[in-house]
Short mmCIF file of C-alpha atoms and ligand atoms in Angstrom, two decimals:
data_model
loop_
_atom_site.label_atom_id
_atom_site.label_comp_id
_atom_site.label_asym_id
_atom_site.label_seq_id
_atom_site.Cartn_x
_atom_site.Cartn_y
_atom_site.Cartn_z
CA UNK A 1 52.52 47.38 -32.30
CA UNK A 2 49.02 48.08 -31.44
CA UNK A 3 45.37 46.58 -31.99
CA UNK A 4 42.98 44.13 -30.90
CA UNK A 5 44.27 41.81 -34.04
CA UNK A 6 47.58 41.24 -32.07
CA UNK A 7 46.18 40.96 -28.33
CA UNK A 8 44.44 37.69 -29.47
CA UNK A 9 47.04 36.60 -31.67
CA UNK A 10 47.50 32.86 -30.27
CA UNK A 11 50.91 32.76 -28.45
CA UNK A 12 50.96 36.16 -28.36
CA UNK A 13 53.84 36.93 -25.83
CA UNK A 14 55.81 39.80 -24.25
CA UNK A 15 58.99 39.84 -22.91
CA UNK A 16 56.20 40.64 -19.49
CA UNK A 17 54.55 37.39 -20.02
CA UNK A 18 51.40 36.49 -21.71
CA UNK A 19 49.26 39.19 -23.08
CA UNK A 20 45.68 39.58 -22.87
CA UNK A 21 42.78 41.40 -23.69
CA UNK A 22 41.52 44.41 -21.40
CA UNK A 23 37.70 44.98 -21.18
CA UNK A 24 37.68 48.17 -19.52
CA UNK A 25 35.09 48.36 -16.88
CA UNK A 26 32.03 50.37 -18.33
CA UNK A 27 31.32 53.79 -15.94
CA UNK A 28 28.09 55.08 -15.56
CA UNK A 29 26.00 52.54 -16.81
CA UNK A 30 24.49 49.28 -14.90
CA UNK A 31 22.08 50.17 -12.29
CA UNK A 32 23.39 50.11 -8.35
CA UNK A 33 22.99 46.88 -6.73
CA UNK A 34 21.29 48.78 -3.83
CA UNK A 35 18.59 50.88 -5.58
CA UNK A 36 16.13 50.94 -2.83
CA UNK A 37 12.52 51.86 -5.42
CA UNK A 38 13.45 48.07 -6.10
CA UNK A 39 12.55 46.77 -2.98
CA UNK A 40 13.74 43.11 -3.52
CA UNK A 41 17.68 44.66 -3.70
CA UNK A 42 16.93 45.33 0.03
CA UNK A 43 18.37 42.14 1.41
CA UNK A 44 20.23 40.61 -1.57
CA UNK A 45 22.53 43.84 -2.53
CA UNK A 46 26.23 43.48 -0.54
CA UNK A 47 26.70 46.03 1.47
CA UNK A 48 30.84 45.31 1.67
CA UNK A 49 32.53 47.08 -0.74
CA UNK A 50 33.59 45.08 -4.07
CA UNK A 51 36.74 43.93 -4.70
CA UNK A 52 38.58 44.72 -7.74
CA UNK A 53 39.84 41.80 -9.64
CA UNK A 54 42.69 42.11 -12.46
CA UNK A 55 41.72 40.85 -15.37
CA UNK A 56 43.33 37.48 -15.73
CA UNK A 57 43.16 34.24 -18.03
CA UNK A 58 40.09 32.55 -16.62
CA UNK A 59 38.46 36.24 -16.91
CA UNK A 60 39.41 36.97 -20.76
CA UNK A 61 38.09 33.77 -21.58
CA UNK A 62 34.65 32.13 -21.71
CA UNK A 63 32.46 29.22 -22.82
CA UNK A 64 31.82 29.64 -26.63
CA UNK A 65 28.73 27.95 -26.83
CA UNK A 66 27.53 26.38 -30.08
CA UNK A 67 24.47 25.44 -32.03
CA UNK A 68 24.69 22.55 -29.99
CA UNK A 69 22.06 24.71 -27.64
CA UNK A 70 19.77 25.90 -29.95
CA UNK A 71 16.84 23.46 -31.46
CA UNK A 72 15.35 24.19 -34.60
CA UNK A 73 12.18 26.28 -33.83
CA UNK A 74 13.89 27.68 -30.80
CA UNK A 75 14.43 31.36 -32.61
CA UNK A 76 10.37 30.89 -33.01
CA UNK A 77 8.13 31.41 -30.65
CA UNK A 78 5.51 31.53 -32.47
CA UNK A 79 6.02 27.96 -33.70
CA UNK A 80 6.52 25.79 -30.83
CA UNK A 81 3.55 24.22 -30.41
CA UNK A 82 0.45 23.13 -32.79
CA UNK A 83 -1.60 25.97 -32.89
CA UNK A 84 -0.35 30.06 -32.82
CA UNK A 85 -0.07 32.09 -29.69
CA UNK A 86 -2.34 34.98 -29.43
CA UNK A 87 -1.16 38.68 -29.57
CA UNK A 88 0.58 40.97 -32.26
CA UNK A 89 3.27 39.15 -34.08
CA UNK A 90 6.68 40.67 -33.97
CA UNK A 91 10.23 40.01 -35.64
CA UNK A 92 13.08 41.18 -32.70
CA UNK A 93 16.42 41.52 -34.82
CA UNK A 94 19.42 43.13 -34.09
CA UNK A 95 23.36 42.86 -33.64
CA UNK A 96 25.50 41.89 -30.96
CA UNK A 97 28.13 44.35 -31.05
CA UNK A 98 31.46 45.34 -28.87
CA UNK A 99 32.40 48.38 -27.83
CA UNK A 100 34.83 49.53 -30.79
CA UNK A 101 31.47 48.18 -33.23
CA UNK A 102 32.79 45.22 -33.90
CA UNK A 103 29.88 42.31 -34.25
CA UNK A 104 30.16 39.35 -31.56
CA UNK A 105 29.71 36.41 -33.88
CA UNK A 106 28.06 32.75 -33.21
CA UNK A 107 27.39 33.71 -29.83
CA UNK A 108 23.86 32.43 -28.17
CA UNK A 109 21.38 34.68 -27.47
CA UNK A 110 18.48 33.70 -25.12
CA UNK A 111 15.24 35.14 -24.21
CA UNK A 112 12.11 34.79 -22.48
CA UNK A 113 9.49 36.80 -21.57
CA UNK A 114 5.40 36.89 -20.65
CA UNK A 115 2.63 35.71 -23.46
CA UNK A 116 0.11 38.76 -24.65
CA UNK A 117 -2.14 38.88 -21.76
CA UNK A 118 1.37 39.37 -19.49
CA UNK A 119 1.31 35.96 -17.81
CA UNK A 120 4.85 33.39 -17.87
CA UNK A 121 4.33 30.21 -18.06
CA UNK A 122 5.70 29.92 -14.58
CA UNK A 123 4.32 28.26 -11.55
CA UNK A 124 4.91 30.96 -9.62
CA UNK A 125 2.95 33.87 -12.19
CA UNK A 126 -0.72 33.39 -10.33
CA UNK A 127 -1.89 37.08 -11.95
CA UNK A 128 -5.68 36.50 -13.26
CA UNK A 129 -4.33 36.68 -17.05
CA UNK A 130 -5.25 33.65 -19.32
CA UNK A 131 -1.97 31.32 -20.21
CA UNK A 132 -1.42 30.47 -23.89
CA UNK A 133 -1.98 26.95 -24.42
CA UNK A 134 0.35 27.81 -27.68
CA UNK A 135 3.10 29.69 -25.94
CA UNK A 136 6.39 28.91 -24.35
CA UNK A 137 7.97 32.28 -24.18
CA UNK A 138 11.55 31.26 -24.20
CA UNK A 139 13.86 30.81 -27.67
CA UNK A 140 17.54 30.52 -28.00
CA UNK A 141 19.43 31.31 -30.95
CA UNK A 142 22.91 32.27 -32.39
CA UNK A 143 24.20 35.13 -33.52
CA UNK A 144 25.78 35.12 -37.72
CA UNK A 145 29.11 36.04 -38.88
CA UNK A 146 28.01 39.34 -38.95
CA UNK A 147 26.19 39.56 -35.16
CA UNK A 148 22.97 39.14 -36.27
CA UNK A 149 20.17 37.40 -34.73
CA UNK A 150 16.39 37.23 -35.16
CA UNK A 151 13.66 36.32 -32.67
CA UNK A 152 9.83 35.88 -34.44
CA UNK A 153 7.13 35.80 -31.47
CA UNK A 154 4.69 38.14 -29.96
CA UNK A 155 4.86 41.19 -28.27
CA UNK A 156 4.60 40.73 -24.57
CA UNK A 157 1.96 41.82 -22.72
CA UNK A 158 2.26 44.16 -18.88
CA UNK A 159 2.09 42.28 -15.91
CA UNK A 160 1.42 43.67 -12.55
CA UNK A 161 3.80 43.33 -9.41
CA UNK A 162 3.86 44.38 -5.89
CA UNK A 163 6.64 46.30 -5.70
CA UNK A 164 4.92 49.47 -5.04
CA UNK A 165 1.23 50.81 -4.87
CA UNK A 166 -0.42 49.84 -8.44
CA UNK A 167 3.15 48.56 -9.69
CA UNK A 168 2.90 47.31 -13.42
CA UNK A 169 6.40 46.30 -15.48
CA UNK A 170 5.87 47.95 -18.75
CA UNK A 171 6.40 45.65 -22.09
CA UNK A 172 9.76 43.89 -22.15
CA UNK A 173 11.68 40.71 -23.17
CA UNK A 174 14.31 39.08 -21.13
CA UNK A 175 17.95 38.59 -22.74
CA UNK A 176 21.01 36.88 -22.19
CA UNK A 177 24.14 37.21 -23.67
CA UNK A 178 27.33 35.61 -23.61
CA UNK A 179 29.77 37.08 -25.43
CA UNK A 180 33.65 35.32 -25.95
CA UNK A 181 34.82 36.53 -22.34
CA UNK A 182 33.69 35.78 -18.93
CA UNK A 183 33.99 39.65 -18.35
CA UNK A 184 31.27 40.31 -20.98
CA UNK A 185 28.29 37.95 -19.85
CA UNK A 186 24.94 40.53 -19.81
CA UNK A 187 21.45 39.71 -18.81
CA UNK A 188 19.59 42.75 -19.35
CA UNK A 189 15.95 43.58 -20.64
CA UNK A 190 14.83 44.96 -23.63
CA UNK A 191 11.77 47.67 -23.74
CA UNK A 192 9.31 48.97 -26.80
CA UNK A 193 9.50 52.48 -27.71
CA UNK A 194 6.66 55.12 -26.20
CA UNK A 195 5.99 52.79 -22.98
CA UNK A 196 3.49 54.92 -20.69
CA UNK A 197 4.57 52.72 -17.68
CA UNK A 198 8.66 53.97 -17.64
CA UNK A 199 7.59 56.74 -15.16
CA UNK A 200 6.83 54.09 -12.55
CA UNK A 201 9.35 51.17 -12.97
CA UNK A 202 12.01 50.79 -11.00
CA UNK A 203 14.09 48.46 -13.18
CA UNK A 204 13.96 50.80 -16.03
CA UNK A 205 14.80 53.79 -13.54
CA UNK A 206 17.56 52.18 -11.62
CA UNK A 207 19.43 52.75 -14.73
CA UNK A 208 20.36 56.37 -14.15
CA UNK A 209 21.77 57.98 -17.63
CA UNK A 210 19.19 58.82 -19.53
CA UNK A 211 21.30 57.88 -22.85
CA UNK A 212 21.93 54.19 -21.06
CA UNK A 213 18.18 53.59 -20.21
CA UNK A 214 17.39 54.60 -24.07
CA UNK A 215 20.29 51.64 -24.92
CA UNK A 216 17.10 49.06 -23.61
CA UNK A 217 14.60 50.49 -26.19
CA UNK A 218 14.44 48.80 -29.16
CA UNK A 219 13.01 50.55 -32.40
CA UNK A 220 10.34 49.71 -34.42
CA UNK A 221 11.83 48.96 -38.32
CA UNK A 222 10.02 48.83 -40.89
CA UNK A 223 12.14 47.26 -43.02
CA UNK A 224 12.12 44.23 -40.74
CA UNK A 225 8.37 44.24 -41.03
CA UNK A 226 6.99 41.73 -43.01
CA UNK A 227 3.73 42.78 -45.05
CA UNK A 228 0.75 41.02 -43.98
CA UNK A 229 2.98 38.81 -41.74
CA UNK A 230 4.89 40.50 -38.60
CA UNK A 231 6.42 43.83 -37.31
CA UNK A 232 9.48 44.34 -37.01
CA UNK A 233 11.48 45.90 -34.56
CA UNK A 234 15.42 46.03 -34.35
CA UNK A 235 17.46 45.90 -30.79
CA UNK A 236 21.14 46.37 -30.86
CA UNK A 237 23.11 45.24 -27.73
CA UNK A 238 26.66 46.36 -27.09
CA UNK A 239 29.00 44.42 -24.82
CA UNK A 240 31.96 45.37 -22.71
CA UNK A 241 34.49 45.18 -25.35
CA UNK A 242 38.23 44.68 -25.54
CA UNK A 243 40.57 48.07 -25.33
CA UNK A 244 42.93 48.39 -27.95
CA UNK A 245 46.24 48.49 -25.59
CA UNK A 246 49.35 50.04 -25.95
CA UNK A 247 52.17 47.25 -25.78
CA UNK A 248 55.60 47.42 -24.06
CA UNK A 249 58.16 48.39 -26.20
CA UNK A 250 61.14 46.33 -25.66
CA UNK A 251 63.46 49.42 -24.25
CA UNK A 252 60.30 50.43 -22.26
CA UNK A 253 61.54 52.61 -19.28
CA UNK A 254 58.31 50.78 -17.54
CA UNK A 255 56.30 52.60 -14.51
CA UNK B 1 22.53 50.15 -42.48
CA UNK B 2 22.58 52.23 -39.17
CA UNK B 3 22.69 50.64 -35.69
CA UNK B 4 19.88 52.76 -34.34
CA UNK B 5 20.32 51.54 -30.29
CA UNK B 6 24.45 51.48 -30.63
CA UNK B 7 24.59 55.25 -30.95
CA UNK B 8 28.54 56.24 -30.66
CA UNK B 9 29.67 57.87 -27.29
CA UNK B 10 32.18 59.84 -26.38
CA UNK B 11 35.98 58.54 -27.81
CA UNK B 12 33.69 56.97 -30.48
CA UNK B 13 33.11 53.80 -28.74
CA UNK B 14 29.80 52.75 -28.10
CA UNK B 15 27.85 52.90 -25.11
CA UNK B 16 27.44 49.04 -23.24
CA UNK B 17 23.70 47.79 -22.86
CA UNK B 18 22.92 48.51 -19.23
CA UNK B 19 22.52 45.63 -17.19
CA UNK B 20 18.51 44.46 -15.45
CA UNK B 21 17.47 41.74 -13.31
CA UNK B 22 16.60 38.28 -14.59
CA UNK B 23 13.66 38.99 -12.49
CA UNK B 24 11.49 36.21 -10.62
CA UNK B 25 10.89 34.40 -14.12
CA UNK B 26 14.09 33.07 -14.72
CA UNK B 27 13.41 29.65 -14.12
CA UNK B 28 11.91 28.94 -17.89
CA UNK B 29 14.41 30.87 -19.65
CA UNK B 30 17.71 30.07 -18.41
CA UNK B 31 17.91 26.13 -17.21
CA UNK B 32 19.00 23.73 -19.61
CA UNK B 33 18.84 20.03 -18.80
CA UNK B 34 22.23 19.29 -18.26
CA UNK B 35 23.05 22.73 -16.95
CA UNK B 36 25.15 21.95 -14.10
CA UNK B 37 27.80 19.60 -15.79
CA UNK B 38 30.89 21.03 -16.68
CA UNK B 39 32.35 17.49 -17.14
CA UNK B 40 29.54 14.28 -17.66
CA UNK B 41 28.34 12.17 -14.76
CA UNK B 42 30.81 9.54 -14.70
CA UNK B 43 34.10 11.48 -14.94
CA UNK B 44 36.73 10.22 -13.19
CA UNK B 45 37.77 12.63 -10.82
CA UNK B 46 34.17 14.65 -10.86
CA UNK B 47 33.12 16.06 -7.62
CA UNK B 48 29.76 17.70 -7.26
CA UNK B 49 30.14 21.35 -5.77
CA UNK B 50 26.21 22.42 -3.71
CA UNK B 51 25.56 24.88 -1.52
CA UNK B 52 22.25 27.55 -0.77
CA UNK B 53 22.30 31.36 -1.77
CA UNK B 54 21.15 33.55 1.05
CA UNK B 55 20.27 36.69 1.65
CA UNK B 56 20.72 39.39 4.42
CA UNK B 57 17.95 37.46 6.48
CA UNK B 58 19.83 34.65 5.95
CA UNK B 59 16.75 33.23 3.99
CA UNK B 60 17.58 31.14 0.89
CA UNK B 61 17.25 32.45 -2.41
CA UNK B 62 15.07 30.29 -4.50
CA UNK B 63 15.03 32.54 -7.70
CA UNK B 64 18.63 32.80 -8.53
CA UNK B 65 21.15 30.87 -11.04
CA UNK B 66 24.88 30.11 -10.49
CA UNK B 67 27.31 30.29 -13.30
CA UNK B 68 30.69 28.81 -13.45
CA UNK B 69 33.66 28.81 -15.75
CA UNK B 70 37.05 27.82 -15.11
CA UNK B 71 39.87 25.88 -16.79
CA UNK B 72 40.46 22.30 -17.59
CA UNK B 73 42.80 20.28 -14.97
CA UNK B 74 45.44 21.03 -17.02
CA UNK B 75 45.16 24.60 -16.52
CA UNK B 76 43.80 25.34 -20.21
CA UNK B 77 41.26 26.65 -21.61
CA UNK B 78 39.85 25.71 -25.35
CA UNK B 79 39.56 29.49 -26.28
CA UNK B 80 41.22 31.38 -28.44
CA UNK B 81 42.00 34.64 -26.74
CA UNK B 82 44.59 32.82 -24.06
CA UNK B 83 47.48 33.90 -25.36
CA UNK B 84 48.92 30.19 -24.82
CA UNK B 85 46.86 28.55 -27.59
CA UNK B 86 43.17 27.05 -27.41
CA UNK B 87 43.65 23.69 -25.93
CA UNK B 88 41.19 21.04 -26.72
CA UNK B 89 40.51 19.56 -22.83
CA UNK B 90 41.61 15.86 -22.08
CA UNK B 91 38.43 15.12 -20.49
CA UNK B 92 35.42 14.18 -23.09
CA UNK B 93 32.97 16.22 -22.57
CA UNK B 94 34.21 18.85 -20.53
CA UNK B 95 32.82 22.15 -21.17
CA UNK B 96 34.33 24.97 -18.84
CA UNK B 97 31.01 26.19 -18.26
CA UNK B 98 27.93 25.50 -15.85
CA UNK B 99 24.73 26.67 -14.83
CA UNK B 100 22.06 25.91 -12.20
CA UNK B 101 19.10 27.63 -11.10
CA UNK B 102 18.39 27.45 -7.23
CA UNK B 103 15.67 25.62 -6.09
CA UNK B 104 12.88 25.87 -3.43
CA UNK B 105 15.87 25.51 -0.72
CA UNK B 106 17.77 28.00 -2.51
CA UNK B 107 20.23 25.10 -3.64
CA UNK B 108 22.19 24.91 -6.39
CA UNK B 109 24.73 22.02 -7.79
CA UNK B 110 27.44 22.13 -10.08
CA UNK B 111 29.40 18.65 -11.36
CA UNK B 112 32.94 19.55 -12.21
CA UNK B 113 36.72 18.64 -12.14
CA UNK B 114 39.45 20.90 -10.41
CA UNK B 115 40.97 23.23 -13.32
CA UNK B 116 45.20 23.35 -12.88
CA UNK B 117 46.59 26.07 -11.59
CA UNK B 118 47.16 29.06 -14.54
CA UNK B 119 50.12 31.19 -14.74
CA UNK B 120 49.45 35.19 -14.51
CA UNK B 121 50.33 37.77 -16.78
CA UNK B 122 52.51 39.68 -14.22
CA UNK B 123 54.37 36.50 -13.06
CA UNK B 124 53.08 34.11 -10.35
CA UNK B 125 50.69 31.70 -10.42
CA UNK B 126 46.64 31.54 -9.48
CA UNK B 127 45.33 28.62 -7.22
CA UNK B 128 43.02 26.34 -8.69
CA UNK B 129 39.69 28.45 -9.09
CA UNK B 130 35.78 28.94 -10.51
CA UNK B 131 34.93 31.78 -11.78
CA UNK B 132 31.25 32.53 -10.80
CA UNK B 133 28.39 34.61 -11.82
CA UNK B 134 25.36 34.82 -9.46
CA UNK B 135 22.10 36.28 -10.96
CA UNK B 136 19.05 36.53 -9.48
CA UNK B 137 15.47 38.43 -8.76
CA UNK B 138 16.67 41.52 -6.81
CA UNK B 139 19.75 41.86 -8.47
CA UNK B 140 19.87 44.77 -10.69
CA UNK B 141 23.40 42.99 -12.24
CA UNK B 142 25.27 40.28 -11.71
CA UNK B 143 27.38 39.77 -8.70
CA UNK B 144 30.91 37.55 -9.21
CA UNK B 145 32.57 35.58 -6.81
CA UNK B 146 35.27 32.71 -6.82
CA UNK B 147 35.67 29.18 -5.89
CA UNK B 148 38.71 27.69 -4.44
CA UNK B 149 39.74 24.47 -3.13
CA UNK B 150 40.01 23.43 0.66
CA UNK B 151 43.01 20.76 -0.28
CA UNK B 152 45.09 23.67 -1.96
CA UNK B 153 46.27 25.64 1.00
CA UNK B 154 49.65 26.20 0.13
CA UNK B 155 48.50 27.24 -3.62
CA UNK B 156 45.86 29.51 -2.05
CA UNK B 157 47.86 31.48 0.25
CA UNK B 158 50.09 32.53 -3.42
CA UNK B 159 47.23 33.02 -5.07
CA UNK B 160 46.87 37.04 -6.15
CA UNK B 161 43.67 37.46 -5.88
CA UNK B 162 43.05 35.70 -2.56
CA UNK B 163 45.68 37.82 -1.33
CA UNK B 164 44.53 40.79 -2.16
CA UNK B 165 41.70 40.02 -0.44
CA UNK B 166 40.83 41.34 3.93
CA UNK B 167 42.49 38.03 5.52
CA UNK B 168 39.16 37.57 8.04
CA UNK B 169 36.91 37.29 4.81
CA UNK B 170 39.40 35.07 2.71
CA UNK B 171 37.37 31.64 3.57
CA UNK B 172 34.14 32.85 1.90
CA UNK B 173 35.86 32.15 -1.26
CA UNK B 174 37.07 28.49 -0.54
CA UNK B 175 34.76 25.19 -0.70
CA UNK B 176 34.38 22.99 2.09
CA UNK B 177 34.35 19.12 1.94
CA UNK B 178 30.46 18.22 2.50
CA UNK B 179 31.22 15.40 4.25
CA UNK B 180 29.97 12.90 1.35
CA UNK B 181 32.56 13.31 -0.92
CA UNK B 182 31.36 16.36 -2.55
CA UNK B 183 32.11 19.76 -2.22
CA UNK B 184 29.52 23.02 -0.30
CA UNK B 185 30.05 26.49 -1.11
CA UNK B 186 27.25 28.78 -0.03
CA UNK B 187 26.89 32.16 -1.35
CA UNK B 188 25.82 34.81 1.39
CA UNK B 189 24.92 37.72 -0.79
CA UNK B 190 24.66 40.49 2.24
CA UNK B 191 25.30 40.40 5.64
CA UNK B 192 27.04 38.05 8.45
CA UNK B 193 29.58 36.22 6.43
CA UNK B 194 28.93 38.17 3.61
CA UNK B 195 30.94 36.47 0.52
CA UNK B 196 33.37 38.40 -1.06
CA UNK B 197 32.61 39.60 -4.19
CA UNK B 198 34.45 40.99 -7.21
CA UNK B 199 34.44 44.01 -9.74
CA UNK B 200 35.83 42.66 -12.74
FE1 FE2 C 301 9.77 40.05 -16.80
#
């Protein structure tokens, strides 16, 4: 017998023990800890060698947070205080998939990111760009039966950095995923299409594969777009997902 | 409809969402107010687990955010993927899971219980242990670690993962009493003492 269906089968047992779900570790894909064009990696990347760690129960598992975390207006950002934010209004919808396609469902997605002018409401953001008096920049929501989720707010606005000489982070949004398994917890960032500042960021870069850095783009989707209202723009994000494993027979002849 | 950014790869899985930094920012969009309690204040039992992140200056990191998750003391978790059942936990209001973002110091604080020990799919049994995520500006992905428990020696020295570990770096991974009851663990992300960390 084979399939995900039966790996998390409660009480799912083998003659081996308990069985549990494999996430296969993705190749190819997350950027090196130590990718030097990113100077802050300097100090904070280990330099010892990783340890691999079987996959176990504390590792298959995770918290399954609930709507418990998410307010009413927090999928808004454009609602969260009296008046509107400035900028272009934009719906940021997608799915939360696995590997194998299979939607993630009621799992929180978060995300924050700078107001139009490219300034977070952060004491440390000093850049001379106006805050919003009528923007937060951070919403929470869950994700349907189906993966879905939906953001409303505005598109976020470039910020300068120091990193480099004229260093500017092009358009993104922050996002944080969960998943159902420890293994699959992502914080990544999500970029608009036709950015002319890629060529000179080095978060963007220090994802190597050019097919994984186009994963961050999301696209804009017209049928998302409300008329007279909002564009809309979709974002799928895929998670390490569970490997459909071949069980031990019970005459298995083993290693 | 087509998933335009989940375009199938090769085996016709798709391809994972590379991982980026939370960046220096993270502060407003990942704290929540009662972040750091995996049980409520008041537990019986609760011990509160602090220590600094530092870097390879051996400066603390002030713009990072410590994750935990880890079983209830009974050594289950309220999930339905382990294979023994989802167990609701005995303790009201215990929730696996915490978060804290460092602060100024580079500090960070977690309230919890000590999870049972768990049995392992190969035979044996795992020490008491935290899983933990550390994000942070800098870091490109997340870096995991573990936390074990300086009054589970014996437990410890079975534990498969501990042992599998270089012998002189084994006590990055275990908690020390603070002296007040509570619990440090400091995270040294490079260099002289470097905690060990895990590809999971
Ligand atoms: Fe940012």
């Amino acid at each position: 017998m084979t399939g995900l269906d039966d790996i998390r089968a409660p009480g799912a047992v083998t003659r081996g023990g308990l069985v549990l779900p494999h996430y296969p570790i993705p190749k190819d894909v997350h950027p090196s800890l130590d990718s030097p064009e990113y100077r802050s990696t300097a100090l904070r990347h280990p330099t010892q060698p990783l340890q691999l760690m079987p996959q176990r129960l504390t590792e298959v598992t995770g918290p399954l947070l609930g709507e418990e975390r998410v307010g009413e207006l927090d999928h808004d950002l454009t609602r969260q205080h009296d008046g509107e934010p400035q900028g272009q209004r934009i719906i940021v919808h997608g799915r939360v998939l696995e590997e194998d396609g299979r939607p993630v469902p009621n799992t929180l997605v978060e995300v924050w990111q700078a107001n139009a002018a490219g300034r977070y409401r952060h004491t440390g953001d000093n850049w001379p760009a106006p805050l919003d008096p009528n923007f937060t920049g951070v919403g929470r929501c869950m994700t349907d039966a189906d993966g879905h989720y939906r953001f409303v707010t505005v598109k976020p606005g470039i910020y300068p950095w120091r990193n480099h000489d004229n260093a500017w982070r092009p358009s993104h949004i922050h996002f944080s995923l969960f998943g159902r398994a420890f293994t699959q917890r992502l914080i990544t960032q999500m970029y608009f299409p036709d950015d002319p500042l890629f060529f000179q960021d080095p978060m963007w870069n220090s994802v190597r594969d050019e097919n994984a850095r186009q994963r961050m783009l999301c696209h804009y989707d017209h049928s998302a777009t409300e008329a007279e209202w909002a564009l809309g723009f979709r974002f799928d994000i895929v998670l390490r997902g569970p490997q459909a494993s071949v069980f031990e027979e019970e005459d298995d002849d083993d290693e | 409809m087509s998933d335009q950014n989940a375009a199938v790869g090769a085996g016709g899985r798709l391809g994972v969402t590379p991982s980026q930094t939370v960046g220096p920012f993270l502060h407003i969009g990942l704290p929540w107010p009662d972040g750091p309690y995996v049980v409520p204040e008041g537990t019986a039992g609760a011990v509160w687990i602090t220590g600094t992140v530092y870097d390879g200056a051996g400066q603390p990191v002030p713009d990072a955010v410590v994750e935990t998750w880890q079983a209830d003391p009974d050594g289950r978790f309220d999930h339905p993927d382990d294979p023994r059942g989802a167990a609701k936990p005995s303790i009201p209001g215990f929730r696996g899971f915490a978060r804290c973002d460092t602060d100024a110091d580079g500090r960070y604080r977690v309230l919890t219980v000590k999870p049972g020990p768990l049995p392992c799919p190969d035979g044996g049994t795992e020490a008491p242990h935290l899983d933990v995520t550390v994000l942070a500006r800098g870091l490109l992905d997340r870096v995991v670690t573990r936390i074990y428990f300086p009054d589970e020696d014996a437990a410890n020295a079975a534990d498969p993962v501990m042992s599998a570990v270089p012998p002189d770096r084994r006590g990055t991974l275990v908690a020390e009493p603070d002296g007040d009851g509570g619990l440090r663990f400091d995270i040294r992300l490079q260099g002289d003492g470097e905690t060990i960390f895990f590809e999971v």
